Amino acid sequence: MAAERTNFRIGITHGDLNGVSYEIIIKTLADNKLLDFCTPVVYGQSRVVGFYKKMLQIQDFSFQNIKSPDQASQKKVNIINLADAEVPVNVGESTEIAGKYAAMALKVACNDLKNGLLDAIVTAPINKNNIQSDDFHFTGHTEFLASTFECNDALMMMVSPGLKVAFATNHLAIHDVAANLSKELIVNKLKVLKQSLIYDFGCSNPTIAVLSLNPHSGDNGLLGNEEEQIILPAIREAFDAKINAFGPFPADGFFGSGNFSKFDAVLAMYHDQGMAPFKVLADNEGVNFTAGLPVVRTSPAHGTGYDIAGKNIADEQSLRSAIYLAIDILRQRRSC
């Protein structure tokens, strides 16, 4: 069904309704040029759209309500209401109801994606704390999607025009990172990363830089032995499996020297090791992409933005980039 559509149908989940999600969604979709490339289907609440339109004084934005993605018009922004009742909005605050509707949007959109009613989903930022409930126990989108689509090989990847960073571990406390690293884990992540670079980004023979865990790559064991015992053996095994993996590189010098520009992608050992330099280098164009899934999912590379919510200063470029990246990956996969 999805393969027959020439204008990709993109589901956009509204994330945390008290953050900047509705602002960046409205600003992005107010540009009618986007409708030339995709049919947007927002999973949210039309009354919340009206609330933010009025608050932000955004006039040039219209939409239609639909019940199912197969009712979506290619010439309009489409919204699927998650509730008929009015949903309370507490701008800039974390609330239980916001978490409930963030989870609901994800579940409904993923179900439609499974059933072929959508071609991809783009997820607006969630609050990883208030979204937790009796039936939602995930530390982020990546973990939820891996479970939902029964995929053991999901890989979090940050993408910008000049840099791609993937992660050996995702949302873990720092004191748990070393214990969760293994040669097998790193080799598997490198395999998924290589496949995604070929399949999703059209890299014919990708090269991948692998970062060390410890400062100065452990200084020959003085500052840690994970490099010698885990990371270097993983790189050698991956290389034997025809994966062009190199390293381990100390993260500070690797990014500071611009060495990252010599590789198609980077595998970081933990979240902030790769995320901090990525956000500096990608500016506002960064996108979060979940590689390894049988479906396409992207997201803006920022959080809920409670501190600037409702102030009409949120930059929508990352969400716009996330939508266009989803389209590019769909086209690339279709061409394979």
GROMACS .gro file of C-alpha atoms in nm:
model
  336
    1MET     CA    1   0.000   0.000   0.000
    2ALA     CA    2   0.270   0.251   0.107
    3ALA     CA    3   0.483   0.177  -0.200
    4GLU     CA    4   0.202   0.292  -0.431
    5ARG     CA    5   0.193   0.646  -0.290
    6THR     CA    6   0.391   0.907  -0.478
    7ASN     CA    7   0.348   1.170  -0.206
    8PHE     CA    8   0.474   1.017   0.117
    9ARG     CA    9   0.233   1.024   0.409
   10ILE     CA   10   0.427   1.137   0.717
   11GLY     CA   11   0.282   1.094   1.066
   12ILE     CA   12   0.390   1.363   1.314
   13THR     CA   13   0.337   1.289   1.683
   14HIS     CA   14   0.277   1.598   1.896
   15GLY     CA   15   0.515   1.510   2.181
   16ASP     CA   16   0.473   1.700   2.507
   17LEU     CA   17   0.194   1.952   2.449
   18ASN     CA   18   0.330   2.188   2.717
   19GLY     CA   19   0.667   2.231   2.544
   20VAL     CA   20   0.765   2.378   2.208
   21SER     CA   21   0.618   2.093   2.001
   22TYR     CA   22   0.306   2.269   1.878
   23GLU     CA   23   0.499   2.585   1.802
   24ILE     CA   24   0.755   2.408   1.583
   25ILE     CA   25   0.488   2.190   1.420
   26ILE     CA   26   0.274   2.492   1.327
   27LYS     CA   27   0.571   2.695   1.205
   28THR     CA   28   0.701   2.405   0.995
   29LEU     CA   29   0.369   2.307   0.840
   30ALA     CA   30   0.266   2.667   0.775
   31ASP     CA   31   0.508   2.653   0.482
   32ASN     CA   32   0.291   2.514   0.203
   33LYS     CA   33   0.598   2.413   0.002
   34LEU     CA   34   0.625   2.107   0.226
   35LEU     CA   35   0.298   1.977   0.080
   36ASP     CA   36   0.476   1.932  -0.254
   37PHE     CA   37   0.689   1.658  -0.095
   38CYS     CA   38   0.468   1.489   0.163
   39THR     CA   39   0.125   1.464   0.318
   40PRO     CA   40   0.154   1.552   0.689
   41VAL     CA   41  -0.071   1.378   0.940
   42VAL     CA   42  -0.042   1.525   1.291
   43TYR     CA   43  -0.137   1.309   1.589
   44GLY     CA   44  -0.250   1.560   1.848
   45GLN     CA   45  -0.544   1.779   1.940
   46SER     CA   46  -0.695   2.047   1.717
   47ARG     CA   47  -0.800   2.258   2.017
   48VAL     CA   48  -0.439   2.266   2.134
   49VAL     CA   49  -0.340   2.381   1.786
   50GLY     CA   50  -0.595   2.661   1.819
   51PHE     CA   51  -0.460   2.752   2.162
   52TYR     CA   52  -0.105   2.790   2.035
   53LYS     CA   53  -0.208   2.967   1.715
   54LYS     CA   54  -0.376   3.232   1.927
   55MET     CA   55  -0.096   3.255   2.183
   56LEU     CA   56   0.176   3.282   1.918
   57GLN     CA   57  -0.038   3.499   1.687
   58ILE     CA   58   0.024   3.272   1.389
   59GLN     CA   59  -0.250   3.343   1.135
   60ASP     CA   60  -0.142   3.165   0.816
   61PHE     CA   61  -0.200   2.808   0.922
   62SER     CA   62  -0.499   2.589   0.848
   63PHE     CA   63  -0.575   2.221   0.874
   64GLN     CA   64  -0.847   1.963   0.846
   65ASN     CA   65  -0.958   1.704   1.101
   66ILE     CA   66  -0.956   1.341   0.990
   67LYS     CA   67  -1.027   1.009   1.159
   68SER     CA   68  -0.770   0.797   0.975
   69PRO     CA   69  -0.459   0.862   0.760
   70ASP     CA   70  -0.633   0.717   0.455
   71GLN     CA   71  -0.864   1.023   0.469
   72ALA     CA   72  -0.569   1.263   0.446
   73SER     CA   73  -0.569   1.531   0.178
   74GLN     CA   74  -0.241   1.584  -0.009
   75LYS     CA   75  -0.315   1.956  -0.030
   76LYS     CA   76  -0.372   2.018   0.341
   77VAL     CA   77  -0.228   1.963   0.686
   78ASN     CA   78  -0.425   1.681   0.846
   79ILE     CA   79  -0.485   1.629   1.218
   80ILE     CA   80  -0.604   1.316   1.394
   81ASN     CA   81  -0.759   1.412   1.727
   82LEU     CA   82  -0.647   1.192   2.014
   83ALA     CA   83  -0.940   1.314   2.227
   84ASP     CA   84  -1.269   1.491   2.172
   85ALA     CA   85  -1.262   1.652   2.516
   86GLU     CA   86  -1.061   1.965   2.583
   87VAL     CA   87  -0.705   1.886   2.693
   88PRO     CA   88  -0.558   2.119   2.957
   89VAL     CA   89  -0.246   2.307   2.848
   90ASN     CA   90   0.004   2.423   3.110
   91VAL     CA   91   0.268   2.598   2.903
   92GLY     CA   92   0.622   2.527   3.020
   93GLU     CA   93   0.520   2.272   3.283
   94SER     CA   94   0.557   1.897   3.311
   95THR     CA   95   0.218   1.737   3.373
   96GLU     CA   96   0.086   1.384   3.391
   97ILE     CA   97  -0.180   1.455   3.128
   98ALA     CA   98   0.082   1.578   2.881
   99GLY     CA   99   0.276   1.255   2.930
  100LYS     CA  100  -0.041   1.052   2.877
  101TYR     CA  101  -0.119   1.219   2.544
  102ALA     CA  102   0.243   1.202   2.429
  103ALA     CA  103   0.237   0.824   2.478
  104MET     CA  104  -0.105   0.798   2.314
  105ALA     CA  105   0.016   0.978   2.002
  106LEU     CA  106   0.312   0.744   1.971
  107LYS     CA  107   0.104   0.432   2.008
  108VAL     CA  108  -0.167   0.538   1.763
  109ALA     CA  109   0.084   0.657   1.501
  110CYS     CA  110   0.294   0.341   1.529
  111ASN     CA  111  -0.015   0.128   1.489
  112ASP     CA  112  -0.105   0.317   1.171
  113LEU     CA  113   0.254   0.280   1.051
  114LYS     CA  114   0.240  -0.096   1.110
  115ASN     CA  115  -0.082  -0.115   0.911
  116GLY     CA  116   0.066   0.067   0.611
  117LEU     CA  117  -0.141   0.383   0.657
  118LEU     CA  118   0.174   0.592   0.701
  119ASP     CA  119   0.510   0.582   0.525
  120ALA     CA  120   0.714   0.722   0.816
  121ILE     CA  121   0.676   0.898   1.149
  122VAL     CA  122   0.841   1.211   1.282
  123THR     CA  123   0.824   1.242   1.659
  124ALA     CA  124   0.816   1.574   1.842
  125PRO     CA  125   1.002   1.586   2.176
  126ILE     CA  126   0.870   1.403   2.481
  127ASN     CA  127   0.945   1.434   2.852
  128LYS     CA  128   1.103   1.102   2.946
  129ASN     CA  129   0.977   1.137   3.303
  130ASN     CA  130   0.610   1.232   3.274
  131ILE     CA  131   0.549   0.985   2.992
  132GLN     CA  132   0.616   0.691   3.226
  133SER     CA  133   0.306   0.494   3.325
  134ASP     CA  134   0.183   0.143   3.398
  135ASP     CA  135   0.192   0.063   3.026
  136PHE     CA  136   0.486   0.280   2.916
  137HIS     CA  137   0.826   0.187   3.063
  138PHE     CA  138   1.079   0.316   2.812
  139THR     CA  139   1.365   0.562   2.853
  140GLY     CA  140   1.307   0.719   2.513
  141HIS     CA  141   1.165   0.693   2.163
  142THR     CA  142   1.441   0.457   2.046
  143GLU     CA  143   1.366   0.198   2.312
  144PHE     CA  144   0.991   0.224   2.257
  145LEU     CA  145   1.023   0.182   1.881
  146ALA     CA  146   1.259  -0.114   1.916
  147SER     CA  147   1.004  -0.288   2.135
  148THR     CA  148   0.703  -0.191   1.925
  149PHE     CA  149   0.856  -0.317   1.601
  150GLU     CA  150   1.024  -0.615   1.771
  151CYS     CA  151   1.368  -0.506   1.657
  152ASN     CA  152   1.682  -0.598   1.851
  153ASP     CA  153   1.905  -0.392   1.623
  154ALA     CA  154   1.766  -0.040   1.668
  155LEU     CA  155   2.042   0.218   1.667
  156MET     CA  156   2.016   0.583   1.769
  157MET     CA  157   2.185   0.804   1.511
  158MET     CA  158   2.218   1.180   1.497
  159VAL     CA  159   2.230   1.317   1.143
  160SER     CA  160   2.331   1.654   0.998
  161PRO     CA  161   2.467   1.754   0.657
  162GLY     CA  162   2.828   1.714   0.771
  163LEU     CA  163   2.816   1.463   1.055
  164LYS     CA  164   2.651   1.136   1.156
  165VAL     CA  165   2.695   1.006   1.510
  166ALA     CA  166   2.559   0.673   1.636
  167PHE     CA  167   2.568   0.538   1.990
  168ALA     CA  168   2.683   0.206   2.136
  169THR     CA  169   2.467   0.275   2.444
  170ASN     CA  170   2.166   0.505   2.457
  171HIS     CA  171   1.998   0.647   2.767
  172LEU     CA  172   2.211   0.509   3.048
  173ALA     CA  173   2.350   0.660   3.365
  174ILE     CA  174   2.725   0.724   3.326
  175HIS     CA  175   2.812   0.475   3.599
  176ASP     CA  176   2.635   0.200   3.399
  177VAL     CA  177   2.803   0.262   3.064
  178ALA     CA  178   3.123   0.060   3.107
  179ALA     CA  179   2.936  -0.242   3.246
  180ASN     CA  180   2.706  -0.242   2.942
  181LEU     CA  181   2.984  -0.232   2.683
  182SER     CA  182   3.099  -0.556   2.524
  183LYS     CA  183   3.283  -0.659   2.211
  184GLU     CA  184   2.964  -0.823   2.081
  185LEU     CA  185   2.758  -0.508   2.139
  186ILE     CA  186   3.002  -0.282   1.955
  187VAL     CA  187   3.041  -0.522   1.662
  188ASN     CA  188   2.664  -0.548   1.628
  189LYS     CA  189   2.620  -0.169   1.640
  190LEU     CA  190   2.886  -0.133   1.370
  191LYS     CA  191   2.706  -0.386   1.150
  192VAL     CA  192   2.375  -0.199   1.186
  193LEU     CA  193   2.547   0.133   1.126
  194LYS     CA  194   2.719   0.011   0.809
  195GLN     CA  195   2.394  -0.132   0.675
  196SER     CA  196   2.209   0.193   0.744
  197LEU     CA  197   2.477   0.404   0.578
  198ILE     CA  198   2.442   0.191   0.265
  199TYR     CA  199   2.066   0.132   0.268
  200ASP     CA  200   1.941   0.464   0.409
  201PHE     CA  201   2.209   0.711   0.296
  202GLY     CA  202   2.351   0.559  -0.021
  203CYS     CA  203   2.712   0.527   0.100
  204SER     CA  204   2.865   0.252  -0.116
  205ASN     CA  205   3.170   0.176   0.103
  206PRO     CA  206   3.129   0.368   0.429
  207THR     CA  207   3.404   0.439   0.678
  208ILE     CA  208   3.326   0.454   1.050
  209ALA     CA  209   3.528   0.609   1.332
  210VAL     CA  210   3.496   0.446   1.675
  211LEU     CA  211   3.549   0.658   1.985
  212SER     CA  212   3.724   0.544   2.299
  213LEU     CA  213   3.547   0.528   2.633
  214ASN     CA  214   3.819   0.674   2.856
  215PRO     CA  215   4.021   0.995   2.825
  216HIS     CA  216   4.323   0.958   2.595
  217SER     CA  217   4.197   0.611   2.494
  218GLY     CA  218   4.288   0.489   2.839
  219ASP     CA  219   4.658   0.583   2.815
  220ASN     CA  220   4.761   0.218   2.775
  221GLY     CA  221   4.555   0.110   3.072
  222LEU     CA  222   4.647   0.395   3.306
  223LEU     CA  223   4.300   0.551   3.276
  224GLY     CA  224   4.100   0.236   3.202
  225ASN     CA  225   4.132  -0.087   3.007
  226GLU     CA  226   3.807  -0.093   2.807
  227GLU     CA  227   3.990   0.020   2.494
  228GLU     CA  228   4.238  -0.269   2.503
  229GLN     CA  229   3.997  -0.535   2.626
  230ILE     CA  230   3.670  -0.445   2.450
  231ILE     CA  231   3.678  -0.166   2.191
  232LEU     CA  232   3.995  -0.251   1.997
  233PRO     CA  233   3.905  -0.623   1.968
  234ALA     CA  234   3.560  -0.518   1.845
  235ILE     CA  235   3.713  -0.294   1.579
  236ARG     CA  236   3.941  -0.577   1.462
  237GLU     CA  237   3.652  -0.822   1.442
  238ALA     CA  238   3.439  -0.570   1.255
  239PHE     CA  239   3.722  -0.501   1.012
  240ASP     CA  240   3.757  -0.874   0.949
  241ALA     CA  241   3.384  -0.873   0.868
  242LYS     CA  242   3.450  -0.613   0.594
  243ILE     CA  243   3.338  -0.313   0.800
  244ASN     CA  244   3.570  -0.015   0.756
  245ALA     CA  245   3.592   0.068   1.127
  246PHE     CA  246   3.887   0.264   1.268
  247GLY     CA  247   3.997   0.375   1.615
  248PRO     CA  248   3.948   0.400   1.901
  249PHE     CA  249   3.987   0.776   1.893
  250PRO     CA  250   3.983   0.999   2.204
  251ALA     CA  251   3.667   1.207   2.166
  252ASP     CA  252   3.815   1.546   2.254
  253GLY     CA  253   4.090   1.548   1.993
  254PHE     CA  254   3.873   1.372   1.735
  255PHE     CA  255   3.610   1.646   1.726
  256GLY     CA  256   3.841   1.932   1.815
  257SER     CA  257   4.073   1.861   1.521
  258GLY     CA  258   3.791   1.818   1.271
  259ASN     CA  259   3.895   1.456   1.216
  260PHE     CA  260   3.527   1.359   1.204
  261SER     CA  261   3.500   1.507   0.854
  262LYS     CA  262   3.715   1.221   0.718
  263PHE     CA  263   3.455   0.956   0.804
  264ASP     CA  264   3.102   0.877   0.696
  265ALA     CA  265   2.990   0.820   1.055
  266VAL     CA  266   3.109   0.802   1.413
  267LEU     CA  267   3.021   0.545   1.679
  268ALA     CA  268   3.024   0.701   2.027
  269MET     CA  269   3.031   0.488   2.340
  270TYR     CA  270   2.769   0.684   2.534
  271HIS     CA  271   2.505   0.953   2.494
  272ASP     CA  272   2.677   1.280   2.585
  273GLN     CA  273   3.011   1.179   2.434
  274GLY     CA  274   2.856   1.202   2.091
  275MET     CA  275   2.557   1.425   2.154
  276ALA     CA  276   2.739   1.728   2.295
  277PRO     CA  277   2.978   1.781   2.001
  278PHE     CA  278   2.704   1.691   1.754
  279LYS     CA  279   2.469   1.960   1.881
  280VAL     CA  280   2.745   2.220   1.866
  281LEU     CA  281   2.853   2.124   1.514
  282ALA     CA  282   2.506   2.060   1.368
  283ASP     CA  283   2.365   2.389   1.495
  284ASN     CA  284   1.987   2.378   1.438
  285GLU     CA  285   1.987   2.128   1.152
  286GLY     CA  286   2.045   1.809   1.353
  287VAL     CA  287   1.802   1.518   1.329
  288ASN     CA  288   1.758   1.208   1.544
  289PHE     CA  289   1.713   0.898   1.325
  290THR     CA  290   1.645   0.545   1.447
  291ALA     CA  291   1.852   0.316   1.225
  292GLY     CA  292   1.795  -0.058   1.204
  293LEU     CA  293   1.415  -0.044   1.213
  294PRO     CA  294   1.196  -0.186   0.936
  295VAL     CA  295   1.023   0.155   0.933
  296VAL     CA  296   1.146   0.514   0.908
  297ARG     CA  297   1.142   0.737   1.215
  298THR     CA  298   1.309   1.075   1.263
  299SER     CA  299   1.285   1.348   1.526
  300PRO     CA  300   1.421   1.696   1.592
  301ALA     CA  301   1.747   1.692   1.786
  302HIS     CA  302   1.625   1.882   2.090
  303GLY     CA  303   1.403   1.842   2.392
  304THR     CA  304   1.072   1.981   2.511
  305GLY     CA  305   1.206   2.334   2.561
  306TYR     CA  306   0.985   2.416   2.860
  307ASP     CA  307   1.195   2.727   2.931
  308ILE     CA  308   1.105   2.888   2.598
  309ALA     CA  309   0.759   2.737   2.545
  310GLY     CA  310   0.493   2.989   2.446
  311LYS     CA  311   0.744   3.268   2.380
  312ASN     CA  312   0.743   3.237   2.002
  313ILE     CA  313   1.120   3.196   1.985
  314ALA     CA  314   1.151   2.821   1.922
  315ASP     CA  315   1.344   2.739   1.603
  316GLU     CA  316   1.156   2.492   1.384
  317GLN     CA  317   1.450   2.409   1.156
  318SER     CA  318   1.534   2.079   1.326
  319LEU     CA  319   1.177   1.952   1.284
  320ARG     CA  320   1.174   2.066   0.921
  321SER     CA  321   1.503   1.884   0.866
  322ALA     CA  322   1.357   1.573   1.034
  323ILE     CA  323   1.065   1.567   0.790
  324TYR     CA  324   1.287   1.612   0.486
  325LEU     CA  325   1.531   1.347   0.610
  326ALA     CA  326   1.244   1.100   0.649
  327ILE     CA  327   1.145   1.172   0.288
  328ASP     CA  328   1.504   1.131   0.167
  329ILE     CA  329   1.543   0.798   0.345
  330LEU     CA  330   1.211   0.671   0.208
  331ARG     CA  331   1.326   0.762  -0.143
  332GLN     CA  332   1.663   0.597  -0.089
  333ARG     CA  333   1.505   0.277   0.044
  334ARG     CA  334   1.261   0.269  -0.247
  335SER     CA  335   1.551   0.296  -0.493
  336CYS     CA  336   1.735  -0.004  -0.345
   0.00000   0.00000   0.00000
